[in-house]
PDB file of C-alpha atoms in Angstrom:
ATOM      1  CA  MET K  47     -16.825 -10.735  -6.421  1.00  0.00           C
ATOM      2  CA  PRO K  48     -15.187  -7.309  -6.059  1.00  0.00           C
ATOM      3  CA  ARG K  49     -13.861  -5.871  -9.301  1.00  0.00           C
ATOM      4  CA  HIS K  50     -10.597  -4.026  -9.830  1.00  0.00           C
ATOM      5  CA  GLN K  51     -10.453  -1.800 -12.870  1.00  0.00           C
ATOM      6  CA  ASP K  52      -7.958   0.639 -14.266  1.00  0.00           C
ATOM      7  CA  ARG K  53      -7.442   2.059 -17.729  1.00  0.00           C
ATOM      8  CA  ASP K  54      -5.864  -1.113 -19.160  1.00  0.00           C
ATOM      9  CA  ALA K  55      -7.464  -4.084 -17.421  1.00  0.00           C
ATOM     10  CA  PHE K  56     -10.095  -5.337 -15.037  1.00  0.00           C
ATOM     11  CA  PHE K  57     -10.517  -8.488 -13.008  1.00  0.00           C
ATOM     12  CA  GLU K  58     -12.560  -9.866 -10.122  1.00  0.00           C
ATOM     13  CA  THR K  59     -11.223 -11.213  -6.819  1.00  0.00           C
ATOM     14  CA  PRO K  60     -12.723 -13.268  -4.000  1.00  0.00           C
ATOM     15  CA  ALA K  61     -14.902 -11.158  -1.692  1.00  0.00           C
ATOM     16  CA  ASN K  62     -12.703 -11.675   1.379  1.00  0.00           C
ATOM     17  CA  TRP K  63      -9.447 -10.593  -0.324  1.00  0.00           C
ATOM     18  CA  VAL K  64      -7.981  -7.208   0.674  1.00  0.00           C
ATOM     19  CA  ASP K  65      -7.252  -4.600  -1.994  1.00  0.00           C
ATOM     20  CA  ARG K  66      -3.562  -3.632  -1.592  1.00  0.00           C
ATOM     21  CA  THR K  67      -3.339  -1.782  -4.899  1.00  0.00           C
ATOM     22  CA  ILE K  68      -0.012  -0.132  -5.663  1.00  0.00           C
ATOM     23  CA  VAL K  69       0.168   2.606  -8.303  1.00  0.00           C
ATOM     24  CA  ALA K  70       3.683   3.751  -9.225  1.00  0.00           C
ATOM     25  CA  TYR K  71       5.049   6.348 -11.634  1.00  0.00           C
ATOM     26  CA  THR K  72       8.716   7.133 -12.173  1.00  0.00           C
ATOM     27  CA  ALA K  73      10.665   9.772 -14.054  1.00  0.00           C
ATOM     28  CA  PRO K  74      13.306   8.604 -16.512  1.00  0.00           C
ATOM     29  CA  VAL K  75      16.657   7.858 -14.881  1.00  0.00           C
ATOM     30  CA  GLY K  76      19.109  10.653 -15.635  1.00  0.00           C
ATOM     31  CA  PRO K  77      22.611  10.058 -16.991  1.00  0.00           C
ATOM     32  CA  SER K  78      24.246  11.050 -13.684  1.00  0.00           C
ATOM     33  CA  SER K  79      22.086   8.967 -11.347  1.00  0.00           C
ATOM     34  CA  ASP K  80      21.008   5.402 -10.670  1.00  0.00           C
ATOM     35  CA  ALA K  81      17.749   6.590  -9.088  1.00  0.00           C
ATOM     36  CA  ALA K  82      14.882   8.566 -10.568  1.00  0.00           C
ATOM     37  CA  PRO K  83      12.199  10.541  -8.760  1.00  0.00           C
ATOM     38  CA  ASN K  84       9.050   8.486  -8.316  1.00  0.00           C
ATOM     39  CA  PHE K  85       5.515   8.710  -6.959  1.00  0.00           C
ATOM     40  CA  VAL K  86       3.690   5.730  -5.433  1.00  0.00           C
ATOM     41  CA  MET K  87       0.146   5.374  -4.115  1.00  0.00           C
ATOM     42  CA  THR K  88      -0.837   2.467  -1.856  1.00  0.00           C
ATOM     43  CA  ARG K  89      -3.587   1.720   0.582  1.00  0.00           C
ATOM     44  CA  GLU K  90      -3.918  -0.469   3.606  1.00  0.00           C
ATOM     45  CA  ALA K  91      -6.479  -1.094   6.307  1.00  0.00           C
ATOM     46  CA  ILE K  92      -6.405   1.045   9.443  1.00  0.00           C
ATOM     47  CA  ARG K  93      -6.747  -0.865  12.693  1.00  0.00           C
ATOM     48  CA  GLU K  94     -10.156  -0.447  14.285  1.00  0.00           C
ATOM     49  CA  ALA K  95      -8.865   1.441  17.343  1.00  0.00           C
ATOM     50  CA  ASP K  96      -6.380   3.613  15.419  1.00  0.00           C
ATOM     51  CA  SER K  97      -6.696   7.236  14.422  1.00  0.00           C
ATOM     52  CA  LEU K  98      -4.935   8.441  11.287  1.00  0.00           C
ATOM     53  CA  ARG K  99      -2.175   9.884  13.509  1.00  0.00           C
ATOM     54  CA  SER K 100      -1.617   6.608  15.392  1.00  0.00           C
ATOM     55  CA  HIS K 101      -1.554   4.733  12.063  1.00  0.00           C
ATOM     56  CA  ALA K 102       1.043   7.181  10.682  1.00  0.00           C
ATOM     57  CA  ASP K 103       3.087   6.969  13.891  1.00  0.00           C
ATOM     58  CA  ARG K 104       3.128   3.161  13.677  1.00  0.00           C
ATOM     59  CA  GLN K 105       4.371   3.389  10.078  1.00  0.00           C
ATOM     60  CA  LEU K 106       6.984   5.928  11.172  1.00  0.00           C
ATOM     61  CA  LEU K 107       8.292   3.532  13.816  1.00  0.00           C
ATOM     62  CA  GLN K 108       8.583   0.781  11.194  1.00  0.00           C
ATOM     63  CA  LEU K 109      10.484   3.100   8.859  1.00  0.00           C
ATOM     64  CA  GLY K 110      12.877   4.049  11.666  1.00  0.00           C
ATOM     65  CA  ARG K 111      13.541   0.380  12.467  1.00  0.00           C
ATOM     66  CA  HIS K 112      14.052  -0.833   8.906  1.00  0.00           C
ATOM     67  CA  LEU K 113      15.675   2.004   6.944  1.00  0.00           C
ATOM     68  CA  LYS K 114      19.415   2.580   7.201  1.00  0.00           C
ATOM     69  CA  ASP K 115      20.370   5.960   8.727  1.00  0.00           C
ATOM     70  CA  PHE K 116      16.709   7.023   8.916  1.00  0.00           C
ATOM     71  CA  ASP K 117      16.341  10.734   9.768  1.00  0.00           C
ATOM     72  CA  LEU K 118      12.881  12.294  10.238  1.00  0.00           C
ATOM     73  CA  LEU K 119      12.944  15.860   8.890  1.00  0.00           C
ATOM     74  CA  GLU K 120       9.280  16.828   9.168  1.00  0.00           C
ATOM     75  CA  SER K 121       5.959  15.526  10.517  1.00  0.00           C
ATOM     76  CA  LYS K 122       2.767  17.565  10.368  1.00  0.00           C
ATOM     77  CA  GLU K 123      -0.984  17.507   9.945  1.00  0.00           C
ATOM     78  CA  THR K 124      -2.141  18.822   6.586  1.00  0.00           C
ATOM     79  CA  GLN K 125      -4.825  18.322   3.935  1.00  0.00           C
ATOM     80  CA  LEU K 126      -4.761  16.374   0.680  1.00  0.00           C
ATOM     81  CA  GLY K 127      -7.595  16.268  -1.817  1.00  0.00           C
ATOM     82  CA  GLY K 128      -9.766  18.130   0.686  1.00  0.00           C
ATOM     83  CA  GLN K 129      -9.230  15.449   3.347  1.00  0.00           C
ATOM     84  CA  PRO K 130      -7.275  15.601   6.628  1.00  0.00           C
ATOM     85  CA  ALA K 131      -3.825  14.085   6.173  1.00  0.00           C
ATOM     86  CA  ILE K 132      -0.520  13.387   7.946  1.00  0.00           C
ATOM     87  CA  PHE K 133       2.699  14.350   6.135  1.00  0.00           C
ATOM     88  CA  LEU K 134       6.153  12.893   6.866  1.00  0.00           C
ATOM     89  CA  ARG K 135       9.481  13.825   5.230  1.00  0.00           C
ATOM     90  CA  TYR K 136      12.674  11.898   5.926  1.00  0.00           C
ATOM     91  CA  THR K 137      15.974  10.704   4.496  1.00  0.00           C
ATOM     92  CA  TRP K 138      17.639   7.296   4.555  1.00  0.00           C
ATOM     93  CA  ILE K 139      20.366   5.352   2.770  1.00  0.00           C
ATOM     94  CA  GLY K 140      19.178   2.987   0.024  1.00  0.00           C
ATOM     95  CA  HIS K 141      21.136   0.866  -2.442  1.00  0.00           C
ATOM     96  CA  THR K 142      21.523   3.899  -4.743  1.00  0.00           C
ATOM     97  CA  GLY K 143      22.644   6.276  -1.964  1.00  0.00           C
ATOM     98  CA  GLN K 144      20.862   8.761   0.276  1.00  0.00           C
ATOM     99  CA  LEU K 145      17.175   9.240  -0.579  1.00  0.00           C
ATOM    100  CA  GLU K 146      14.607  11.808   0.455  1.00  0.00           C
ATOM    101  CA  GLN K 147      11.060  10.515   0.816  1.00  0.00           C
ATOM    102  CA  THR K 148       7.740  11.939   1.834  1.00  0.00           C
ATOM    103  CA  VAL K 149       4.613  10.020   2.774  1.00  0.00           C
ATOM    104  CA  THR K 150       1.195  11.634   2.991  1.00  0.00           C
ATOM    105  CA  PHE K 151      -1.457   9.475   4.699  1.00  0.00           C
ATOM    106  CA  VAL K 152      -5.170  10.146   4.109  1.00  0.00           C
ATOM    107  CA  GLU K 153      -7.913   8.218   5.894  1.00  0.00           C
ATOM    108  CA  ARG K 154     -10.837   7.128   3.763  1.00  0.00           C
ATOM    109  CA  THR K 155     -13.806   4.887   4.304  1.00  0.00           C
ATOM    110  CA  ILE K 156     -14.478   2.545   1.408  1.00  0.00           C
ATOM    111  CA  GLU K 157     -16.862  -0.390   0.967  1.00  0.00           C
ATOM    112  CA  THR K 158     -14.563  -2.689   2.969  1.00  0.00           C
ATOM    113  CA  GLY K 159     -13.871  -0.285   5.862  1.00  0.00           C
ATOM    114  CA  ARG K 160     -11.339   2.361   6.889  1.00  0.00           C
ATOM    115  CA  VAL K 161      -8.141   2.572   4.863  1.00  0.00           C
ATOM    116  CA  ALA K 162      -5.081   4.796   4.777  1.00  0.00           C
ATOM    117  CA  THR K 163      -4.309   5.873   1.243  1.00  0.00           C
ATOM    118  CA  SER K 164      -0.607   6.741   1.194  1.00  0.00           C
ATOM    119  CA  PHE K 165       1.205   8.866  -1.364  1.00  0.00           C
ATOM    120  CA  THR K 166       4.982   8.370  -1.253  1.00  0.00           C
ATOM    121  CA  THR K 167       7.468  10.500  -3.165  1.00  0.00           C
ATOM    122  CA  THR K 168      11.115   9.499  -3.510  1.00  0.00           C
ATOM    123  CA  ALA K 169      14.133  11.262  -4.994  1.00  0.00           C
ATOM    124  CA  PRO K 170      17.888  11.134  -4.479  1.00  0.00           C
ATOM    125  CA  ALA K 171      18.538  13.379  -1.446  1.00  0.00           C
ATOM    126  CA  LYS K 172      20.810  15.614  -3.537  1.00  0.00           C
ATOM    127  CA  ASP K 173      17.771  16.306  -5.771  1.00  0.00           C
ATOM    128  CA  GLY K 174      15.256  16.554  -2.895  1.00  0.00           C
ATOM    129  CA  ALA K 175      14.877  20.327  -2.883  1.00  0.00           C
ATOM    130  CA  SER K 176      14.566  20.534  -6.672  1.00  0.00           C
ATOM    131  CA  SER K 177      12.091  17.610  -6.811  1.00  0.00           C
ATOM    132  CA  ARG K 178       9.733  18.903  -4.109  1.00  0.00           C
ATOM    133  CA  PRO K 179       7.956  21.499  -6.308  1.00  0.00           C
ATOM    134  CA  LEU K 180       7.156  18.830  -8.922  1.00  0.00           C
ATOM    135  CA  PHE K 181       5.897  16.424  -6.253  1.00  0.00           C
ATOM    136  CA  ASP K 182       3.804  19.255  -4.742  1.00  0.00           C
ATOM    137  CA  GLU K 183       2.205  19.866  -8.141  1.00  0.00           C
ATOM    138  CA  ILE K 184       1.333  16.171  -8.476  1.00  0.00           C
ATOM    139  CA  LEU K 185      -0.124  16.069  -4.955  1.00  0.00           C
ATOM    140  CA  LYS K 186      -2.248  19.180  -5.677  1.00  0.00           C
ATOM    141  CA  THR K 187      -4.071  17.150  -8.336  1.00  0.00           C
ATOM    142  CA  VAL K 188      -5.181  14.374  -5.932  1.00  0.00           C
ATOM    143  CA  ARG K 189      -8.963  13.978  -5.740  1.00  0.00           C
ATOM    144  CA  PHE K 190     -11.019  11.329  -3.999  1.00  0.00           C
ATOM    145  CA  ASP K 191     -13.960  10.573  -6.235  1.00  0.00           C
ATOM    146  CA  THR K 192     -15.887   7.444  -5.439  1.00  0.00           C
ATOM    147  CA  PRO K 193     -16.787   5.662  -8.683  1.00  0.00           C
ATOM    148  CA  PRO K 194     -20.246   4.128  -8.939  1.00  0.00           C
ATOM    149  CA  PRO K 195     -20.404   0.476  -7.830  1.00  0.00           C
ATOM    150  CA  VAL K 196     -19.918  -2.063 -10.589  1.00  0.00           C
ATOM    151  CA  PRO K 197     -22.383  -4.955 -10.586  1.00  0.00           C
ATOM    152  CA  SER K 198     -20.776  -8.386 -10.506  1.00  0.00           C
ATOM    153  CA  GLY K 199     -20.749 -10.106 -13.880  1.00  0.00           C
ATOM    154  CA  GLY K 200     -21.475  -8.295 -17.107  1.00  0.00           C
ATOM    155  CA  PRO K 201     -19.074  -6.072 -18.998  1.00  0.00           C
ATOM    156  CA  PRO K 202     -16.990  -3.436 -17.248  1.00  0.00           C
ATOM    157  CA  PRO K 203     -18.122   0.179 -17.563  1.00  0.00           C
ATOM    158  CA  SER K 204     -16.239   2.224 -20.118  1.00  0.00           C
ATOM    159  CA  VAL K 205     -13.328   4.254 -18.830  1.00  0.00           C
ATOM    160  CA  ALA K 206     -13.049   7.790 -20.164  1.00  0.00           C
ATOM    161  CA  ARG K 207      -9.607   8.822 -21.317  1.00  0.00           C
ATOM    162  CA  PRO K 208      -8.306  12.046 -19.730  1.00  0.00           C
ATOM    163  CA  SER K 209      -8.819  13.942 -23.000  1.00  0.00           C
ATOM    164  CA  GLN K 210     -12.489  12.903 -22.953  1.00  0.00           C
ATOM    165  CA  THR K 211     -13.188  13.837 -19.340  1.00  0.00           C
ATOM    166  CA  PRO K 212     -14.586  17.327 -18.872  1.00  0.00           C
ATOM    167  CA  GLN K 213     -13.103  19.151 -15.907  1.00  0.00           C
ATOM    168  CA  ASP K 214     -15.448  19.777 -12.988  1.00  0.00           C
ATOM    169  CA  PRO K 215     -16.132  23.540 -13.088  1.00  0.00           C
ATOM    170  CA  SER K 216     -15.948  23.730  -9.277  1.00  0.00           C
ATOM    171  CA  ALA K 217     -12.505  22.062  -9.180  1.00  0.00           C
ATOM    172  CA  PRO K 218      -9.395  24.229  -9.069  1.00  0.00           C
ATOM    173  CA  PRO K 219      -7.714  24.630 -12.458  1.00  0.00           C
ATOM    174  CA  LEU K 220      -5.126  22.058 -13.447  1.00  0.00           C
ATOM    175  CA  VAL K 221      -1.586  23.376 -13.173  1.00  0.00           C
ATOM    176  CA  PRO K 222       1.050  22.307 -15.706  1.00  0.00           C
ATOM    177  CA  MET K 223       3.841  20.277 -14.132  1.00  0.00           C
ATOM    178  CA  PRO K 224       7.397  21.359 -14.982  1.00  0.00           C
ATOM    179  CA  GLY K 225       9.140  18.752 -17.098  1.00  0.00           C
ATOM    180  CA  TYR K 226       5.908  16.866 -17.916  1.00  0.00           C
ATOM    181  CA  ARG K 227       5.816  15.873 -21.570  1.00  0.00           C
ATOM    182  CA  GLY K 228       2.410  14.247 -21.798  1.00  0.00           C
ATOM    183  CA  GLY K 229       1.122  10.720 -21.491  1.00  0.00           C
ATOM    184  CA  ARG K 230       2.476   9.307 -24.744  1.00  0.00           C
ATOM    185  CA  ARG K 231       3.937   5.811 -24.654  1.00  0.00           C
TER     186      ARG K 231
END
């Protein structure tokens, strides 16, 4: 059975199930807003005949059909974590008002096939310009390391805490993120 593991838990799933992991982080909601900037990572399978661009274009069409007052501001090819990527930036009206979102799609091949790993940033549109530098700093830290396979059964491998993980000397230096106050809970 395939194993999912993060820093707090692990579990095994049936072999034919698809990993649709969602990782989400959000800033605290400010006193003058009902929405807070957030960062979400997801992944989904890419159709066999699709390129990364055709996958991103299909997602773009869905966004345009389903989001109120959708307005595409930017679409370009770029790089993320050393991999080719497609970047989209757009606005739309959500239940908290106008939002600015970006989605960066990266194609990866994992044990189950080709997937698009998507990084979505969201902020109130009025805060879009001021939130972009923070989101850019987060995106600069994205790396695609493939962890060693975990044998089925037996205990999970230990997970190093960030303070215990030495930085790869060939990696670019980590850049402090404005407003970040550490990982304390």
